[in-house]
XYZ file of C-alpha atoms in Angstrom:
305
model
C 0.000 0.000 0.000
C 1.560 3.299 -1.063
C 1.720 6.405 1.136
C -1.192 8.137 -0.605
C -3.469 5.114 -0.200
C -2.471 4.702 3.462
C -3.134 8.390 4.134
C -6.541 8.206 2.477
C -7.499 5.049 4.348
C -6.465 6.503 7.714
C -8.087 9.905 7.120
C -11.308 8.479 5.714
C -11.642 6.005 8.570
C -11.025 8.667 11.213
C -13.493 11.174 9.761
C -16.164 8.535 9.144
C -15.840 7.174 12.690
C -16.611 10.680 13.980
C -19.475 11.014 11.479
C -20.907 7.613 12.429
C -20.793 8.460 16.136
C -22.557 11.785 15.535
C -25.143 10.212 13.243
C -25.865 7.442 15.742
C -26.351 9.881 18.617
C -28.202 12.734 16.926
C -28.914 11.612 13.314
C -26.975 14.684 12.210
C -23.473 15.309 10.936
C -22.221 18.879 10.845
C -21.008 20.367 7.577
C -17.529 21.359 8.870
C -16.629 17.680 9.115
C -17.369 17.098 5.417
C -15.673 20.344 4.397
C -12.605 19.255 6.345
C -12.563 15.778 4.786
C -13.053 17.129 1.261
C -10.363 19.772 1.734
C -7.921 17.197 3.093
C -8.744 15.035 0.100
C -7.887 17.887 -2.270
C -4.559 18.488 -0.493
C -3.639 14.806 -0.811
C -4.763 14.801 -4.448
C -2.723 17.904 -5.287
C 0.351 16.291 -3.713
C -0.204 13.141 -5.763
C -0.620 15.090 -9.009
C 2.636 16.929 -8.332
C 4.499 13.683 -7.626
C 3.060 12.074 -10.774
C 3.787 15.181 -12.881
C 0.161 14.903 -13.973
C -0.964 16.757 -17.119
C -3.019 19.921 -16.925
C -6.176 17.930 -17.742
C -5.989 16.129 -14.382
C -5.718 19.481 -12.607
C -8.673 20.747 -14.613
C -10.845 17.813 -13.544
C -9.780 18.288 -9.929
C -10.599 22.011 -10.057
C -14.021 21.285 -11.518
C -14.791 18.802 -8.748
C -13.579 21.234 -6.079
C -15.839 24.047 -7.330
C -18.861 21.756 -7.396
C -18.061 20.427 -3.927
C -17.693 23.787 -2.180
C -20.800 25.126 -3.938
C -22.830 22.640 -1.873
C -21.737 24.275 1.378
C -21.310 27.948 0.499
C -23.783 30.310 -1.122
C -27.523 30.040 -1.569
C -28.868 27.347 -3.914
C -30.493 28.163 -7.235
C -33.664 26.275 -6.324
C -35.524 26.828 -3.063
C -39.037 26.101 -1.837
C -40.407 29.207 -3.569
C -38.887 28.265 -6.928
C -35.835 29.076 -9.047
C -33.590 32.047 -8.292
C -31.082 33.317 -10.838
C -27.912 33.927 -8.836
C -25.293 35.211 -11.345
C -22.181 34.412 -9.304
C -23.338 30.875 -8.565
C -24.332 30.232 -12.166
C -20.953 31.568 -13.303
C -19.135 29.165 -10.953
C -21.116 26.220 -12.312
C -20.254 27.305 -15.848
C -16.562 27.520 -14.931
C -16.750 24.029 -13.416
C -18.381 22.767 -16.608
C -15.727 24.382 -18.804
C -12.946 22.904 -16.660
C -14.468 19.445 -17.149
C -15.047 19.830 -20.893
C -11.749 21.594 -21.691
C -9.509 18.474 -21.823
C -11.813 16.872 -24.397
C -12.235 20.076 -26.366
C -8.504 20.793 -26.559
C -7.015 17.309 -26.977
C -9.998 15.453 -28.435
C -9.649 12.705 -25.825
C -8.847 12.167 -22.164
C -5.140 11.356 -21.801
C -4.724 7.655 -21.059
C -1.867 8.005 -18.601
C -1.619 8.120 -14.822
C -4.736 9.024 -12.867
C -6.217 11.301 -15.512
C -8.837 8.970 -17.058
C -10.423 8.140 -13.706
C -10.168 11.791 -12.644
C -12.649 12.665 -15.409
C -15.393 10.914 -13.447
C -14.757 12.883 -10.235
C -16.862 15.984 -11.063
C -19.559 13.691 -12.474
C -19.674 11.808 -9.175
C -20.091 15.070 -7.236
C -23.134 15.929 -9.363
C -24.430 12.351 -9.153
C -24.293 12.386 -5.347
C -26.422 15.526 -5.278
C -28.829 14.017 -7.800
C -29.199 10.849 -5.695
C -30.197 13.044 -2.763
C -32.735 14.989 -4.828
C -34.217 11.711 -6.073
C -34.406 10.410 -2.472
C -32.071 7.509 -3.194
C -29.881 9.071 -0.521
C -32.243 9.948 2.313
C -30.169 12.545 4.118
C -28.118 15.553 3.151
C -25.211 14.202 5.201
C -25.252 11.007 3.122
C -24.766 12.976 -0.100
C -22.165 15.306 1.423
C -20.268 12.367 2.845
C -20.200 10.661 -0.532
C -18.941 13.864 -2.166
C -16.192 14.265 0.428
C -15.120 10.641 -0.120
C -15.029 11.345 -3.861
C -12.447 14.079 -3.284
C -10.536 12.005 -0.747
C -10.299 8.963 -3.038
C -10.937 10.254 -6.579
C -9.272 7.229 -8.197
C -8.819 3.603 -7.193
C -6.038 3.602 -4.573
C -2.804 1.653 -4.935
C -3.438 -0.442 -1.827
C -1.807 -3.786 -2.688
C -2.298 -6.481 -1.465
C -5.789 -5.017 -1.157
C -8.512 -5.191 -2.268
C -8.985 -8.926 -2.065
C -11.694 -8.871 -4.735
C -10.706 -7.364 -8.098
C -12.472 -7.098 -11.430
C -11.731 -9.312 -14.403
C -8.837 -7.676 -16.346
C -11.035 -7.520 -19.458
C -13.395 -5.037 -17.788
C -11.193 -3.528 -15.078
C -9.884 -0.434 -16.903
C -13.316 0.640 -18.129
C -14.935 -0.143 -14.788
C -12.553 2.182 -12.973
C -13.819 5.093 -15.082
C -17.577 4.423 -15.177
C -17.687 3.042 -11.626
C -15.656 5.497 -9.465
C -14.238 4.356 -6.153
C -16.695 6.463 -4.130
C -19.546 4.714 -5.945
C -18.027 1.400 -4.839
C -18.119 2.727 -1.271
C -21.799 3.607 -1.630
C -22.710 0.242 -3.207
C -20.872 -1.673 -0.489
C -22.605 0.470 2.150
C -25.981 -0.170 0.511
C -25.346 -3.925 0.561
C -24.414 -3.714 4.243
C -27.642 -1.758 4.826
C -29.656 -4.739 3.560
C -29.111 -6.236 6.988
C -31.395 -3.541 8.479
C -34.704 -4.785 6.940
C -33.789 -8.338 7.929
C -33.087 -7.197 11.488
C -36.366 -5.265 11.624
C -38.314 -8.304 10.426
C -36.711 -10.520 13.068
C -37.474 -7.884 15.716
C -41.118 -7.700 14.597
C -41.403 -11.489 14.372
C -40.311 -11.785 17.993
C -43.101 -9.322 18.866
C -45.561 -11.268 16.662
C -45.997 -8.321 14.278
C -45.967 -10.064 10.904
C -47.522 -7.314 8.757
C -45.879 -7.250 5.322
C -44.152 -5.164 3.980
C -44.035 -2.753 6.912
C -42.390 -5.390 9.131
C -39.265 -5.004 6.949
C -39.358 -1.197 7.093
C -40.242 -0.325 10.676
C -41.981 -1.339 13.879
C -45.000 -0.387 15.970
C -44.496 2.344 18.582
C -46.796 4.020 21.080
C -47.989 7.440 19.948
C -47.569 8.878 23.445
C -43.890 7.893 23.369
C -43.049 8.241 19.696
C -39.302 7.650 19.076
C -37.383 10.823 18.296
C -35.461 9.313 15.408
C -38.348 7.804 13.457
C -40.868 8.754 10.782
C -44.558 7.983 11.160
C -45.813 5.493 8.570
C -49.535 5.764 9.324
C -51.901 8.615 8.437
C -55.540 9.603 8.738
C -56.473 11.419 5.528
C -58.809 14.454 5.475
C -61.502 12.007 4.308
C -60.978 9.929 7.427
C -59.214 7.028 5.682
C -56.546 5.180 7.641
C -53.593 4.742 5.248
C -50.067 3.364 5.384
C -47.158 5.394 3.968
C -44.222 3.073 3.401
C -41.717 5.810 2.560
C -42.545 8.999 4.525
C -41.152 12.304 3.310
C -38.224 13.683 5.258
C -38.764 16.805 7.330
C -42.477 16.296 8.005
C -43.968 17.387 11.323
C -45.933 14.408 12.742
C -47.929 16.392 15.337
C -51.097 16.710 13.231
C -50.961 13.084 12.120
C -50.530 11.915 15.713
C -53.561 13.973 16.771
C -55.708 12.477 13.981
C -54.595 8.935 14.792
C -55.401 9.397 18.466
C -58.801 10.821 17.561
C -59.391 7.680 15.486
C -58.611 5.494 18.500
C -55.098 4.457 17.453
C -52.546 4.267 20.271
C -49.795 2.295 18.485
C -48.666 3.034 14.932
C -46.019 1.841 12.517
C -42.886 3.976 12.332
C -39.743 3.628 10.230
C -36.448 4.423 11.971
C -34.129 7.149 10.734
C -31.263 4.744 10.255
C -27.781 6.227 10.770
C -26.367 5.628 7.275
C -22.945 6.835 8.380
C -22.413 3.493 10.110
C -22.902 1.467 6.881
C -20.928 4.155 5.008
C -17.963 3.644 7.348
C -18.179 -0.125 6.857
C -18.605 0.361 3.101
C -15.492 2.557 2.979
C -13.398 -0.088 4.728
C -14.853 -2.863 2.567
C -14.154 -0.909 -0.640
C -10.521 -0.446 0.389
C -9.808 -3.893 1.799
C -12.279 -6.265 0.108
C -13.387 -4.451 -3.037
C -16.629 -4.046 -4.947
C -19.121 -6.498 -3.445
C -21.310 -6.075 -6.513
C -18.601 -7.801 -8.561
C -19.075 -10.908 -6.457
C -22.848 -10.746 -6.917
C -22.523 -10.377 -10.702
C -19.685 -12.877 -11.004
C -17.243 -10.330 -12.445
C -14.661 -10.585 -9.713
C -11.771 -12.934 -9.174
């Protein structure tokens, strides 16, 4: 394992341990932690590019990713609850980031096939993809998306961590996979696979309580309305028409007070809730698995060796 890989593994583990502890206690992770991890990642990346005498295209990709990353934390977004707002400075920064990503292709006609440059091209794309996954509710919390973006800057390319990972792709697909399947995406996939243990655990918990309702037994548990868990979303509703309905995937940020009042008025004292699972814990495990074991999806698809 080279010095850059060791530094990234140590730094990522340390920051994610702190994030996991915070997420477990409060279901929140403060932005300064992600800003610090992303900034450290950029410092390590800049050092690596200097050592490798990387071409200007690699620096251009890195600059594009950095602009997109910091835009998440600083400045007001273009889209808010009351609609779209044209913010000239912000739009200009996004345009600069886009130009910095397109420039290597426009000038050379292709991404240089040496060093870390090819994989670096996917780094800004992964920053945008992380934000898109949050908007599409694939990532359920803002910290999940920010964490994935920070990991993208910390480990923008597959690390030289020999003898790890233990699971590697078939050589026939490895080079292309490293570009279209960035390392941070491997972290997220491994974390998602680890997270599959949560529905199984919930079902076992409900089975022991003789609550066999499907599918909600895989997604949550029954809780008393007069002692509703702090870190949980209510899955049951009473509609304005008086219908008692089940919402399998509640929207984040909802205030349950009115729904609790309606349920109590309807004679309900225990309702199904889905826990706000601390994804930072699976993300930490996924980060370690990606480094030391590899892409678990390769094993599932039979592409690993």
